[in-house]
Amino acid sequence: MADVAESEGAESEGAAGADVVIVGASVGGLTVAQALRRRGFRGSLALIGDERELPYDRPPLSKEVLSGQWPPARTRLRERPELDGLDLDLRLGQPAVALDAARRRITLRDGEALRYGRLVVATGAHARRLPGQAELAGVHTLRTLDDSARLRDDLRTARRTVVVGAGVLGCEIAATVRGLGRPVTLLEPAPHPMERLLGPTIGAELARLHTEHGVRMLTSTPVAGLVGADGRVTGVRTASGEVVPGDVVVVAVGARPATDWLAGSGLTVDDGLVCDDRCRAADGVYGVGDVARFGASGAAERGVRLENRTNATEQAMFVAADILGAVARYRPVPYFWSDQYRVRIQVYGTVPARSSIRIVEGTLDSRRFVAHAETAGRLVGVIGWNSPGRLRTARGLLHEAVGPEPAAPLSGQA
Ligand SMILES: Cc1cc2nc3c(=O)[nH]c(=O)nc-3n(C[C@H](O)[C@H](O)[C@H](O)COP(=O)(O)OP(=O)(O)OC[C@H]3O[C@@H](n4cnc5c(N)ncnc54)[C@H](O)[C@@H]3O)c2cc1C
């Protein structure tokens, strides 16, 4: 098999570099490297990571790690010997700070330039913050292992925790805080928790679950800002002027794609790195995972950006195949799961606000059900509530509805 970059001259001109350079050493980036090697790729690979830890998984950070059930090391995606086995130039604690797509080179923080044949951007996202957050102790976001450790420390002595935002992350954090036996208030501007992902019917069911577990749930409650005294947070002011008291506040108001380093690169950034339906942002440049807005085709179609674990892996495998010569379109059925209390929520597809919800197995009251979301009589989403076994067919149903495009055979496969 030909190295992808033989014709591109990745390591010419005397500069260091690799045939494939992957920026972002987490699940998306590491999966690209693993998939390339698994498919027989023998060219040079570099994996560049901002964080110092070996690549680790984020979903346990709001669940098992925050609750103390898992030691942080258990989140590692691969141990050192396995990483060594991938024959990688692994640079940790060394962010990429600039990209020159025309000259096919990136610059690292220490000033070193690396040339590439193919570049994979897998830099994920950063947690969004509230104004004034940095000046107040006791205010947290949760994106990294360090964040999880800091929040866990603060929760040990917290008297009243406030979580701002009842999306997946906010809901999981509230559930974990209740599991630790601590009082928690959950603030959400929408009428129901996780409404954007579950719709109002199932969102109402989730509100009931949290309330039964002792969460003070304040929905339809936009937040105006943080309140503090002597450098420490004392509460959260709502838009109506009420102050919800809290000595620990977790801001879970979404994520911002990590694209700052791409400024001036010549690539298009629009709430994510804009990619076509083969996940290509430019000739020789791919986007993978939370950072990538894929399927864009000019002004008419802005594309989709998914922030979930399954997409990061599936997109990474797709991109590895594309690098090796497969030609297909990336058209995943979106999927995420969330664990709250003893409930596993799984969603395939999407649940638009105005879709109609039909319970097709079980009942809401039995707390074990499968629901279909339909728009104009067409199946667009399947929601499982403590029903993993029954959900196995969901993906297939949605593939039929959406019409998948199977990946073409790999021309470059060893
Ligand atoms: C607390 C938490 C819980 C979650 N729970 C779930 C869940 O239950 N189910 C689910 O489906 N999904 C969940 N997710 C989402 C899932 O973890 C993400 O979708 C997934 O991590 C995305 O992977 P990624 O590789 O694209 O990005 P990330 O995991 O964000 O990794 C990007 C990496 O790139 C690094 N980086 C950024 N900029 C640079 C740079 N300039 N140079 C070098 N490196 C850089 C970052 O430091 C980071 O290590 C959760 C996320 C969080 C934060």
Coordinates of C-alpha atoms and ligand atoms in Angstrom, one line a residue:
M1 CA 0.0 0.0 0.0
A2 CA 1.3 3.4 -0.9
D3 CA 1.8 5.9 1.9
V4 CA -0.8 8.5 1.6
A5 CA 1.7 11.3 1.6
E6 CA 4.4 10.0 -0.7
S7 CA 3.2 12.3 -3.4
E8 CA 2.6 15.2 -1.0
G9 CA 6.2 15.3 0.4
A10 CA 5.2 15.6 4.0
E11 CA 8.7 15.3 5.2
S12 CA 10.4 17.2 2.5
E13 CA 12.1 20.6 2.8
G14 CA 14.0 19.3 5.9
A15 CA 11.0 20.1 8.2
A16 CA 9.8 17.4 10.7
G17 CA 6.4 16.0 10.0
A18 CA 4.4 12.9 9.3
D19 CA 2.3 11.4 6.5
V20 CA -0.8 11.8 8.7
V21 CA -0.8 14.4 11.5
I22 CA -3.8 14.2 13.9
V23 CA -4.4 17.2 16.2
G24 CA -6.4 16.3 19.3
A25 CA -5.4 13.3 21.3
S26 CA -8.8 12.1 22.6
V27 CA -11.3 9.6 21.4
G28 CA -11.7 11.0 17.9
G29 CA -8.0 11.5 17.2
L30 CA -6.8 8.3 18.8
T31 CA -9.5 6.3 16.9
V32 CA -8.3 7.7 13.6
A33 CA -4.7 6.5 14.4
Q34 CA -5.9 3.1 15.5
A35 CA -8.2 2.6 12.5
L36 CA -5.4 3.5 10.1
R37 CA -3.0 1.0 11.7
R38 CA -5.7 -1.6 11.8
R39 CA -6.3 -1.2 8.1
G40 CA -2.6 -1.7 7.4
F41 CA -1.4 1.9 7.1
R42 CA 2.4 1.9 7.4
G43 CA 3.2 5.6 6.9
S44 CA 4.3 7.9 9.7
L45 CA 1.7 9.1 12.2
A46 CA 1.8 12.0 14.6
L47 CA -0.8 12.6 17.4
I48 CA -0.7 16.0 18.9
G49 CA -2.5 16.7 22.2
D50 CA -3.1 19.8 24.3
E51 CA -3.6 17.8 27.6
R52 CA -0.8 16.1 29.4
E53 CA -2.7 12.9 30.3
L54 CA -2.7 9.8 28.1
P55 CA -5.9 9.9 25.9
Y56 CA -8.9 9.3 28.1
D57 CA -12.7 9.0 27.8
R58 CA -15.0 11.9 28.8
P59 CA -18.4 10.2 29.5
P60 CA -17.3 8.9 32.9
L61 CA -16.2 12.3 34.1
S62 CA -19.8 13.4 35.0
K63 CA -20.7 9.9 36.3
E64 CA -18.3 7.3 37.7
V65 CA -15.3 9.7 38.2
L66 CA -17.3 12.5 39.7
S67 CA -19.1 10.2 42.0
G68 CA -15.8 8.6 43.1
Q69 CA -16.7 5.1 41.9
W70 CA -13.8 5.1 39.4
P71 CA -10.2 6.3 39.9
P72 CA -9.3 8.7 37.1
A73 CA -6.8 6.2 35.5
R74 CA -9.7 4.0 34.6
T75 CA -10.8 6.5 32.0
R76 CA -7.7 5.9 29.9
L77 CA -8.5 4.8 26.3
R78 CA -5.2 3.0 25.9
E79 CA -2.2 2.3 28.2
R80 CA 1.3 3.4 27.2
P81 CA 2.4 0.0 25.7
E82 CA -0.6 -0.1 23.5
L83 CA 0.0 3.4 22.3
D84 CA 3.6 2.5 21.6
G85 CA 2.4 -0.4 19.6
L86 CA 0.7 2.1 17.2
D87 CA 4.2 3.5 16.3
L88 CA 3.1 7.1 16.8
D89 CA 4.9 10.4 17.3
L90 CA 2.8 11.2 20.3
R91 CA 3.1 14.8 21.6
L92 CA 1.2 15.5 24.8
G93 CA 0.9 18.8 26.6
Q94 CA 1.8 20.5 23.3
P95 CA -1.1 22.2 21.5
A96 CA -1.1 23.2 17.9
V97 CA -1.4 27.0 17.7
A98 CA -1.5 27.6 13.9
L99 CA -2.2 26.0 10.6
D100 CA -1.0 27.0 7.2
A101 CA -3.2 24.8 5.0
A102 CA -1.6 26.1 1.7
R103 CA 1.9 25.0 2.8
R104 CA 0.6 21.9 4.7
R105 CA 2.1 22.7 8.0
I106 CA 1.1 23.2 11.6
T107 CA 2.9 25.1 14.3
L108 CA 3.1 23.8 17.9
R109 CA 3.2 26.0 21.0
D110 CA 6.9 25.6 21.4
G111 CA 7.4 27.0 17.9
E112 CA 8.1 23.7 16.1
A113 CA 6.6 23.4 12.6
L114 CA 5.3 20.0 11.4
R115 CA 4.6 19.2 7.8
Y116 CA 1.8 16.8 6.9
G117 CA 0.5 14.8 4.0
R118 CA -3.0 14.6 5.6
L119 CA -4.2 16.5 8.6
V120 CA -7.0 15.4 10.9
V121 CA -8.5 18.1 13.1
A122 CA -10.0 16.4 16.2
T123 CA -9.7 19.2 18.7
G124 CA -13.2 18.7 20.2
A125 CA -14.8 21.6 22.1
H126 CA -14.3 23.8 25.2
A127 CA -17.0 24.3 27.8
R128 CA -18.9 27.6 27.5
R129 CA -18.6 29.9 30.5
L130 CA -20.7 32.7 32.0
P131 CA -19.4 36.3 32.3
G132 CA -17.4 36.8 35.5
Q133 CA -16.9 33.1 36.1
A134 CA -13.1 33.2 36.1
E135 CA -13.1 35.7 39.0
L136 CA -15.1 33.6 41.4
A137 CA -14.0 30.6 43.3
G138 CA -16.5 27.8 43.5
V139 CA -17.7 28.1 39.9
H140 CA -17.0 25.1 37.7
T141 CA -17.3 23.8 34.2
L142 CA -16.8 20.1 33.4
R143 CA -14.9 19.0 30.3
T144 CA -11.6 17.5 31.4
L145 CA -10.2 15.1 34.0
D146 CA -8.8 18.1 35.9
D147 CA -12.2 19.8 35.9
S148 CA -13.8 16.6 37.3
A149 CA -11.2 16.3 40.1
R150 CA -11.7 20.0 41.1
L151 CA -15.4 19.7 41.1
R152 CA -15.3 16.6 43.1
D153 CA -13.1 18.2 45.7
D154 CA -15.4 21.2 46.0
L155 CA -18.5 18.9 46.3
R156 CA -17.1 17.3 49.4
T157 CA -17.8 20.5 51.4
A158 CA -20.6 22.0 49.3
R159 CA -23.7 23.0 51.2
R160 CA -25.8 24.0 48.2
T161 CA -24.9 23.2 44.6
V162 CA -26.5 25.0 41.7
V163 CA -26.2 23.5 38.2
V164 CA -26.9 26.0 35.4
G165 CA -28.2 24.2 32.3
A166 CA -30.3 21.1 32.2
G167 CA -28.8 19.6 29.0
V168 CA -27.3 16.1 29.1
L169 CA -24.3 17.2 31.1
G170 CA -26.2 19.4 33.7
C171 CA -28.7 16.6 34.3
E172 CA -26.0 14.0 34.8
I173 CA -24.1 16.3 37.2
A174 CA -27.3 17.0 39.2
A175 CA -28.0 13.2 39.4
T176 CA -24.4 12.5 40.6
V177 CA -24.6 15.3 43.2
R178 CA -27.8 13.8 44.5
G179 CA -26.1 10.4 44.6
L180 CA -23.5 12.0 46.9
G181 CA -26.4 13.0 49.2
R182 CA -26.0 16.7 48.6
P183 CA -28.7 19.3 47.8
V184 CA -28.8 20.6 44.3
T185 CA -30.8 23.1 42.3
L186 CA -31.0 22.7 38.5
L187 CA -31.7 25.9 36.4
E188 CA -32.9 25.7 32.8
P189 CA -34.4 28.3 30.5
A190 CA -36.5 25.8 28.5
P191 CA -39.7 24.4 30.0
H192 CA -38.2 20.9 30.4
P193 CA -34.7 19.4 30.9
M194 CA -33.0 18.0 27.8
E195 CA -35.9 19.3 25.8
R196 CA -33.8 20.0 22.7
L197 CA -32.8 16.3 22.6
L198 CA -35.9 14.6 24.0
G199 CA -38.8 16.9 23.1
P200 CA -41.3 18.1 25.7
T201 CA -43.1 14.8 26.4
I202 CA -40.0 12.8 27.5
G203 CA -38.5 15.9 28.9
A204 CA -41.4 16.2 31.3
E205 CA -40.7 12.5 32.3
L206 CA -37.1 13.4 33.0
A207 CA -38.1 16.4 35.2
R208 CA -40.3 14.0 37.2
L209 CA -37.4 11.6 37.7
H210 CA -35.1 14.4 39.0
T211 CA -37.8 15.9 41.2
E212 CA -38.4 12.5 42.8
H213 CA -34.7 12.2 43.5
G214 CA -34.8 15.5 45.4
V215 CA -33.5 17.9 42.8
R216 CA -35.0 21.4 43.0
M217 CA -35.8 21.8 39.3
L218 CA -36.4 25.4 38.1
T219 CA -37.3 25.2 34.5
S220 CA -38.4 28.2 32.3
T221 CA -35.8 30.1 34.3
P222 CA -33.1 31.9 32.3
V223 CA -30.0 32.9 34.2
A224 CA -28.9 36.6 34.4
G225 CA -25.5 36.0 36.0
L226 CA -23.4 34.9 39.0
V227 CA -23.4 36.5 42.4
G228 CA -20.4 36.5 44.7
A229 CA -18.8 37.9 47.8
D230 CA -15.1 38.1 48.7
G231 CA -14.1 36.3 45.6
R232 CA -16.3 33.3 46.1
V233 CA -19.7 32.5 44.4
T234 CA -22.7 32.8 46.6
G235 CA -25.5 32.2 44.1
V236 CA -27.0 32.6 40.7
R237 CA -29.2 35.5 39.7
T238 CA -32.2 34.5 37.5
A239 CA -33.6 36.8 34.8
S240 CA -36.5 37.6 37.1
G241 CA -34.0 38.9 39.8
E242 CA -34.3 36.0 42.2
V243 CA -31.0 34.8 43.7
V244 CA -30.7 31.0 44.0
P245 CA -28.1 30.5 46.7
G246 CA -25.2 28.2 46.1
D247 CA -21.6 27.9 47.3
V248 CA -20.7 25.6 44.4
V249 CA -22.0 26.4 40.9
V250 CA -21.6 24.2 37.9
V251 CA -22.0 26.0 34.5
A252 CA -23.2 23.4 32.0
V253 CA -24.4 25.7 29.2
G254 CA -22.9 23.9 26.2
A255 CA -19.6 23.7 24.4
R256 CA -17.8 25.8 21.9
P257 CA -15.8 24.0 19.1
A258 CA -12.0 24.3 19.7
T259 CA -11.2 26.1 16.5
D260 CA -9.3 29.2 17.7
W261 CA -6.0 27.8 16.5
L262 CA -7.4 27.6 12.9
A263 CA -7.7 31.5 12.7
G264 CA -5.9 32.6 9.5
S265 CA -5.6 29.0 8.2
G266 CA -7.8 29.6 5.2
L267 CA -10.3 27.0 6.4
T268 CA -13.9 27.8 6.9
V269 CA -15.0 27.9 10.5
D270 CA -18.7 28.4 11.4
D271 CA -19.6 26.9 14.8
G272 CA -17.1 24.2 14.0
L273 CA -14.7 23.3 11.2
V274 CA -16.9 23.2 8.1
C275 CA -16.4 19.9 6.2
D276 CA -18.1 18.3 3.2
D277 CA -20.0 15.0 3.3
R278 CA -16.7 13.2 3.2
C279 CA -15.6 15.1 6.3
R280 CA -13.0 17.1 4.3
A281 CA -12.4 20.7 5.2
A282 CA -9.9 21.3 2.4
D283 CA -7.6 19.3 0.2
G284 CA -5.8 16.9 2.6
V285 CA -7.6 18.2 5.8
Y286 CA -10.3 16.4 7.6
G287 CA -12.5 17.2 10.6
V288 CA -13.5 14.5 13.2
G289 CA -15.7 14.6 16.3
D290 CA -17.2 17.4 18.3
V291 CA -15.2 20.1 16.3
A292 CA -16.5 19.0 12.9
R293 CA -19.5 20.4 11.0
F294 CA -19.9 17.9 8.3
G295 CA -22.2 17.6 5.3
A296 CA -22.0 21.3 4.5
S297 CA -22.5 22.3 0.9
G298 CA -22.4 26.1 0.5
A299 CA -24.8 28.5 2.0
A300 CA -27.8 26.3 1.4
E301 CA -26.7 23.5 3.6
R302 CA -24.8 24.4 6.8
G303 CA -24.1 20.8 7.8
V304 CA -24.4 19.1 11.1
R305 CA -22.1 19.1 14.2
L306 CA -22.7 16.2 16.7
E307 CA -21.3 16.2 20.2
N308 CA -21.4 12.6 21.2
R309 CA -19.0 9.8 21.8
T310 CA -20.4 7.5 19.2
N311 CA -20.1 10.0 16.4
A312 CA -16.5 10.8 17.4
T313 CA -15.6 7.1 16.9
E314 CA -17.7 6.5 13.8
Q315 CA -16.5 9.6 12.1
A316 CA -12.9 8.8 13.0
M317 CA -13.2 5.3 11.4
F318 CA -14.8 6.9 8.3
V319 CA -12.0 9.4 7.9
A320 CA -9.3 6.7 8.3
A321 CA -11.1 4.8 5.5
D322 CA -11.3 7.9 3.3
I323 CA -7.6 8.7 3.8
L324 CA -6.9 5.2 2.6
G325 CA -8.9 5.7 -0.5
A326 CA -12.5 4.7 0.3
V327 CA -15.1 6.9 -1.3
A328 CA -18.4 7.3 0.5
R329 CA -20.6 9.9 2.2
Y330 CA -20.7 10.2 5.9
R331 CA -24.3 9.9 6.9
P332 CA -24.5 8.6 10.4
V333 CA -27.7 7.9 12.4
P334 CA -27.0 10.2 15.4
Y335 CA -26.9 8.4 18.7
F336 CA -26.2 9.3 22.3
W337 CA -26.8 7.8 25.7
S338 CA -27.0 9.3 29.1
D339 CA -27.0 7.7 32.6
Q340 CA -28.9 9.4 35.3
Y341 CA -29.7 7.7 38.6
R342 CA -30.4 4.1 37.5
V343 CA -31.9 5.2 34.2
R344 CA -30.2 4.8 30.9
I345 CA -31.6 7.1 28.2
Q346 CA -30.7 6.3 24.6
V347 CA -31.6 8.3 21.6
Y348 CA -31.2 7.3 17.9
G349 CA -31.9 10.0 15.3
T350 CA -33.4 13.3 16.5
V351 CA -36.5 14.4 18.3
P352 CA -37.6 17.7 16.8
A353 CA -39.6 20.0 19.1
R354 CA -42.8 19.5 17.1
S355 CA -42.5 15.7 16.4
S356 CA -45.2 13.5 17.8
I357 CA -44.2 11.0 20.4
R358 CA -45.6 7.4 20.3
I359 CA -44.8 4.9 23.0
V360 CA -44.3 1.7 21.1
E361 CA -43.2 -0.6 24.0
G362 CA -43.7 -0.4 27.7
T363 CA -45.3 2.6 29.4
L364 CA -44.1 5.9 30.9
D365 CA -45.2 4.8 34.4
S366 CA -43.3 1.5 34.3
R367 CA -40.1 3.5 33.7
R368 CA -39.1 1.2 30.9
F369 CA -40.2 2.1 27.4
V370 CA -39.4 2.8 23.8
A371 CA -40.8 5.8 22.1
H372 CA -40.9 6.8 18.4
A373 CA -40.6 10.4 17.3
E374 CA -42.4 11.1 14.1
T375 CA -42.5 14.2 11.9
A376 CA -45.2 14.3 9.1
G377 CA -45.7 10.5 9.6
R378 CA -42.0 9.7 9.2
L379 CA -39.9 8.1 11.8
V380 CA -37.1 10.5 12.8
G381 CA -36.0 9.4 16.2
V382 CA -36.2 6.4 18.7
I383 CA -35.9 7.0 22.4
G384 CA -35.2 4.2 24.8
W385 CA -35.7 4.6 28.6
N386 CA -34.1 1.7 30.4
S387 CA -34.6 -0.5 27.4
P388 CA -31.2 -1.2 25.8
G389 CA -32.2 -4.7 24.6
R390 CA -35.4 -3.5 23.0
L391 CA -33.5 -0.6 21.2
R392 CA -31.3 -2.9 19.2
T393 CA -33.5 -2.6 16.1
A394 CA -33.8 1.2 16.4
R395 CA -30.8 2.0 14.3
G396 CA -31.9 -0.3 11.5
L397 CA -35.3 1.3 11.5
L398 CA -33.8 4.7 11.2
H399 CA -31.3 3.6 8.5
E400 CA -34.3 2.4 6.5
A401 CA -36.0 5.8 7.0
V402 CA -32.9 7.9 6.2
G403 CA -31.5 5.7 3.5
P404 CA -27.9 4.9 4.4
E405 CA -25.1 4.9 2.0
P406 CA -22.8 1.9 2.6
A407 CA -19.1 2.7 2.6
A408 CA -17.4 1.8 -0.7
P409 CA -14.8 -0.9 -0.6
L410 CA -11.4 0.3 0.3
S411 CA -9.1 0.6 -2.7
G412 CA -6.1 1.3 -0.4
Q413 CA -6.7 -1.5 2.0
A414 CA -3.7 -3.8 2.7
Ligands
LIG1 C1 -18.4 15.3 31.1 C2 -18.8 14.7 29.8 C3 -19.7 13.6 29.7 C4 -20.1 13.1 28.5 N1 -21.0 12.1 28.5 C5 -21.4 11.6 27.3 C6 -22.3 10.5 27.3 O1 -22.8 10.0 28.3 N2 -22.7 10.0 26.0 C7 -22.2 10.5 24.9 O2 -22.5 10.1 23.8 N3 -21.3 11.6 24.9 C8 -20.9 12.1 26.1 N4 -20.0 13.1 26.1 C9 -19.5 13.7 24.8 C10 -18.3 13.0 24.3 O3 -17.4 12.8 25.4 C11 -17.6 13.8 23.2 O4 -18.5 13.8 22.2 C12 -16.3 13.2 22.8 O5 -15.4 13.3 23.8 C13 -15.8 13.9 21.5 O6 -14.5 13.5 21.2 P1 -13.5 14.4 20.4 O7 -12.3 13.5 20.3 O8 -14.1 14.9 19.2 O9 -13.2 15.6 21.3 P2 -12.6 15.8 22.8 O10 -13.0 14.5 23.5 O11 -13.1 17.1 23.2 O12 -11.1 15.8 22.6 C14 -10.4 16.8 21.9 C15 -9.0 16.9 22.4 O13 -8.3 17.8 21.6 C16 -7.5 18.6 22.5 N5 -7.2 19.9 21.8 C17 -8.0 21.0 21.7 N6 -7.3 22.0 21.1 C18 -6.1 21.5 20.7 C19 -5.0 22.0 20.0 N7 -5.0 23.3 19.5 N8 -3.9 21.3 19.9 C20 -3.9 20.0 20.4 N9 -4.9 19.4 21.1 C21 -6.0 20.2 21.2 C22 -8.3 18.7 23.7 O14 -7.5 19.1 24.8 C23 -8.8 17.3 23.9 O15 -8.0 16.5 24.5 C24 -19.6 13.7 27.3 C25 -18.7 14.8 27.4 C26 -18.3 15.3 28.6 C27 -17.4 16.5 28.6

